[in-house]
Coordinates of C-alpha atoms in Angstrom, one line a residue:
X1 CA -145.5 49.5 23.3
X2 CA -146.5 46.7 20.8
X3 CA -146.3 43.0 21.9
X4 CA -145.9 39.9 19.8
X5 CA -146.8 36.5 21.3
X6 CA -144.6 34.1 19.4
X7 CA -142.4 31.0 19.6
X8 CA -138.7 31.2 18.2
X9 CA -139.1 28.6 15.9
X10 CA -142.6 29.0 14.7
X11 CA -142.3 29.9 11.2
X12 CA -145.1 32.1 11.1
X13 CA -143.8 34.0 14.1
X14 CA -140.3 34.3 12.3
X15 CA -142.2 35.8 9.2
X16 CA -143.9 38.5 11.7
X17 CA -140.6 39.2 13.2
X18 CA -139.0 39.9 9.9
X19 CA -141.5 42.4 8.8
X20 CA -141.6 44.0 12.1
X21 CA -137.7 44.6 12.1
X22 CA -137.8 45.6 8.3
X23 CA -140.4 48.5 9.3
X24 CA -138.0 49.1 12.6
X25 CA -140.8 48.6 14.8
X26 CA -140.3 48.3 18.5
X27 CA -141.8 45.3 19.9
X28 CA -142.1 43.3 23.3
X29 CA -141.8 39.6 22.9
X30 CA -143.9 37.2 24.8
X31 CA -142.8 33.8 24.3
X32 CA -145.4 31.1 24.2
X33 CA -145.5 27.2 23.9
X34 CA -147.5 26.3 20.5
X35 CA -148.5 22.8 22.0
X36 CA -150.0 24.0 25.3
X37 CA -153.5 25.6 25.4
X38 CA -153.0 28.9 27.2
X39 CA -156.3 30.6 28.3
X40 CA -154.6 33.9 28.0
X41 CA -153.8 33.4 24.4
X42 CA -157.0 31.9 23.4
X43 CA -158.7 35.1 24.8
X44 CA -156.7 37.0 22.1
X45 CA -156.8 34.4 19.2
X46 CA -159.5 31.9 19.7
X47 CA -157.7 29.6 17.1
X48 CA -154.8 29.5 19.7
X49 CA -152.2 29.7 17.1
X50 CA -149.1 31.8 16.7
X51 CA -148.2 34.6 16.3
X52 CA -150.6 37.2 17.7
X53 CA -149.5 40.9 17.5
X54 CA -150.8 43.5 19.8
X55 CA -150.3 47.2 18.4
X56 CA -149.8 49.9 20.5
X57 CA -153.2 51.2 19.5
X58 CA -154.4 48.0 21.3
X59 CA -155.6 46.4 17.9
X60 CA -155.1 42.6 18.0
X61 CA -154.0 40.8 14.8
X62 CA -153.7 37.2 14.8
X63 CA -151.7 35.0 12.1
X64 CA -148.5 35.6 10.4
X65 CA -150.1 36.5 6.9
X66 CA -152.7 38.5 8.5
X67 CA -150.0 40.4 10.8
X68 CA -147.8 41.0 7.8
X69 CA -150.4 42.7 5.6
X70 CA -151.6 44.7 8.7
X71 CA -148.0 45.9 9.0
X72 CA -147.8 46.8 5.4
X73 CA -150.9 48.9 5.5
X74 CA -150.2 50.8 8.9
X75 CA -146.4 51.0 9.1
X76 CA -145.3 50.6 5.5
X77 CA -146.8 53.9 4.3
X78 CA -144.0 55.8 6.0
X79 CA -141.4 53.8 4.5
X80 CA -142.2 55.3 1.2
X81 CA -141.4 53.1 -1.8
X82 CA -140.2 50.0 0.8
X83 CA -143.6 48.7 0.9
X84 CA -143.1 44.9 0.6
X85 CA -146.2 44.8 -1.5
X86 CA -146.5 45.7 -5.2
X87 CA -148.3 48.7 -6.5
X88 CA -150.5 46.7 -9.1
X89 CA -153.5 44.2 -8.1
X90 CA -152.1 41.4 -10.3
X91 CA -148.6 41.5 -8.7
X92 CA -150.0 41.8 -5.3
X93 CA -151.9 38.6 -6.2
X94 CA -148.7 36.9 -7.1
X95 CA -147.1 37.7 -3.7
X96 CA -150.2 36.5 -1.8
X97 CA -150.0 33.3 -3.9
X98 CA -146.6 32.7 -2.9
X99 CA -147.1 33.5 0.7
X100 CA -149.9 30.9 0.9
X101 CA -147.5 28.4 -1.2
X102 CA -144.6 29.0 1.6
X103 CA -146.7 29.3 4.7
X104 CA -149.2 26.5 3.9
X105 CA -147.8 24.0 1.3
X106 CA -143.9 24.3 2.5
X107 CA -144.8 24.5 6.2
X108 CA -147.4 21.6 6.0
X109 CA -145.0 19.4 3.8
X110 CA -141.7 20.0 5.4
X111 CA -141.3 22.7 8.3
X112 CA -143.9 21.6 10.7
X113 CA -142.7 18.0 10.6
X114 CA -139.2 19.1 11.2
X115 CA -139.9 21.8 13.8
X116 CA -142.4 19.4 15.8
X117 CA -140.0 16.2 15.8
X118 CA -136.8 17.9 16.3
X119 CA -137.6 21.0 18.4
X120 CA -141.0 21.1 19.9
X121 CA -141.0 17.4 21.2
X122 CA -137.5 18.3 23.0
X123 CA -139.2 21.3 24.6
X124 CA -142.5 19.4 25.8
X125 CA -142.8 18.5 29.4
X126 CA -144.3 15.0 30.5
X127 CA -147.6 15.2 29.5
X128 CA -147.5 17.6 27.0
X129 CA -146.7 15.2 24.1
X130 CA -143.1 14.7 24.5
X131 CA -142.9 11.4 22.7
X132 CA -139.9 10.6 20.8
X133 CA -139.5 11.9 17.3
X134 CA -141.4 10.2 14.4
X135 CA -139.0 8.8 11.9
X136 CA -141.7 8.4 9.2
X137 CA -142.4 12.4 9.5
X138 CA -138.9 13.3 9.3
X139 CA -138.4 11.0 6.4
X140 CA -141.3 12.8 4.5
X141 CA -140.1 16.2 5.2
X142 CA -136.8 15.3 3.9
X143 CA -138.4 13.8 0.8
X144 CA -140.5 16.9 0.3
X145 CA -137.9 19.7 0.9
X146 CA -135.7 19.1 -2.2
X147 CA -138.8 19.9 -4.5
X148 CA -139.4 23.1 -2.4
X149 CA -135.8 24.3 -2.7
X150 CA -136.0 23.7 -6.4
X151 CA -139.1 25.6 -6.9
X152 CA -137.7 28.7 -5.0
X153 CA -134.5 28.2 -7.3
X154 CA -136.8 28.4 -10.1
X155 CA -138.5 31.5 -9.2
X156 CA -134.9 33.3 -8.0
X157 CA -133.5 32.3 -11.5
X158 CA -136.1 34.0 -13.3
X159 CA -136.8 37.2 -11.1
X160 CA -134.9 39.5 -9.2
X161 CA -136.7 38.4 -6.1
X162 CA -139.1 35.5 -5.8
X163 CA -142.5 37.4 -6.8
X164 CA -140.7 39.8 -9.2
X165 CA -138.6 42.8 -9.3
X166 CA -138.9 44.1 -5.7
X167 CA -138.4 42.4 -2.4
X168 CA -141.8 41.6 -1.2
X169 CA -143.6 39.6 1.6
X170 CA -143.2 36.4 -0.4
X171 CA -139.4 36.5 0.1
X172 CA -139.7 36.7 4.0
X173 CA -142.4 34.0 4.0
X174 CA -140.2 31.8 2.3
X175 CA -137.2 32.8 4.5
X176 CA -139.0 32.4 7.8
X177 CA -139.7 28.6 6.7
X178 CA -136.4 28.0 5.4
X179 CA -134.4 29.4 8.6
X180 CA -136.3 26.9 10.5
X181 CA -135.4 24.1 8.5
X182 CA -131.6 25.5 7.9
X183 CA -131.0 25.7 11.8
X184 CA -131.8 21.7 11.8
X185 CA -129.2 21.5 8.8
X186 CA -132.1 19.8 6.6
X187 CA -131.8 22.1 3.7
X188 CA -130.2 20.4 0.6
X189 CA -128.5 23.6 -0.8
X190 CA -126.6 21.5 -3.2
X191 CA -130.0 20.9 -5.0
X192 CA -130.0 24.4 -6.2
X193 CA -127.6 27.2 -6.5
X194 CA -130.0 29.9 -7.4
X195 CA -132.1 29.1 -4.2
X196 CA -129.0 29.2 -2.2
X197 CA -128.0 32.8 -3.6
X198 CA -131.4 34.0 -3.0
X199 CA -131.4 32.7 0.5
X200 CA -127.9 34.5 1.2
X201 CA -129.3 37.8 0.1
X202 CA -132.3 37.6 2.3
X203 CA -130.1 36.4 5.2
X204 CA -127.7 39.3 4.9
X205 CA -130.5 41.8 5.7
X206 CA -130.2 43.7 9.1
X207 CA -133.9 42.4 9.9
X208 CA -132.7 38.7 9.8
X209 CA -129.9 38.9 12.4
X210 CA -132.2 38.4 15.3
X211 CA -133.4 35.1 13.8
X212 CA -129.7 34.0 13.7
X213 CA -129.5 34.8 17.7
X214 CA -132.2 32.2 18.4
X215 CA -131.0 28.8 19.9
X216 CA -132.6 25.6 21.2
X217 CA -130.9 24.0 24.3
X218 CA -129.7 20.8 23.3
X219 CA -130.1 21.3 19.7
X220 CA -127.2 23.3 18.3
X221 CA -127.7 25.0 14.9
X222 CA -126.1 23.8 11.6
X223 CA -122.5 25.0 11.4
X224 CA -123.3 27.3 8.3
X225 CA -126.4 28.8 10.0
X226 CA -125.0 32.0 11.3
X227 CA -122.5 32.4 8.3
X228 CA -123.9 34.9 5.8
X229 CA -121.8 33.5 3.1
X230 CA -122.6 30.0 3.8

């Protein structure tokens, strides 16, 4: 049995979960608190960040982007044409560029602020950093998210999927980030119809259904969150 150490609203964890589901991999989930230094988790990943995947061959793979490429290499081959990475090196480079954009830039400028302030702080216990939400951090995220939605729309309007003709890891990296923001009702979908249409396509995939079932106590999802057609 494989294991994934994750948090339901860690975008990197959601990215790994989506790809695991796309490859129909059976996995046992171990929920962690990203804000707590867990000695057992540190033994698996000295960086102490999520997610961490333990394959059934006992290989330990840490980090959303690393895990997903590992899955493409080890699990994707048996899926034939559904590989989530293009055949040509230049096309793979574009996928990796976009994965870094979404998992790094979008996460750092939007998702991390909103998830920390609106979800993690609510779940923290006394002494774990459970201060009141920081209005300045939330304002910064709201100012930045529109630009990112418009960039997704720019890509979606010019390509079949974000990185090109085929569905790739780039789409799941973006969708993992957006799903966290969308749960909180913080995505300005009116800013770009192409982005909205792209997200509806990804959101309708069977692999996405697991994410739509995640709920935070005291923080209900936006009314449209589970609606596949918005």
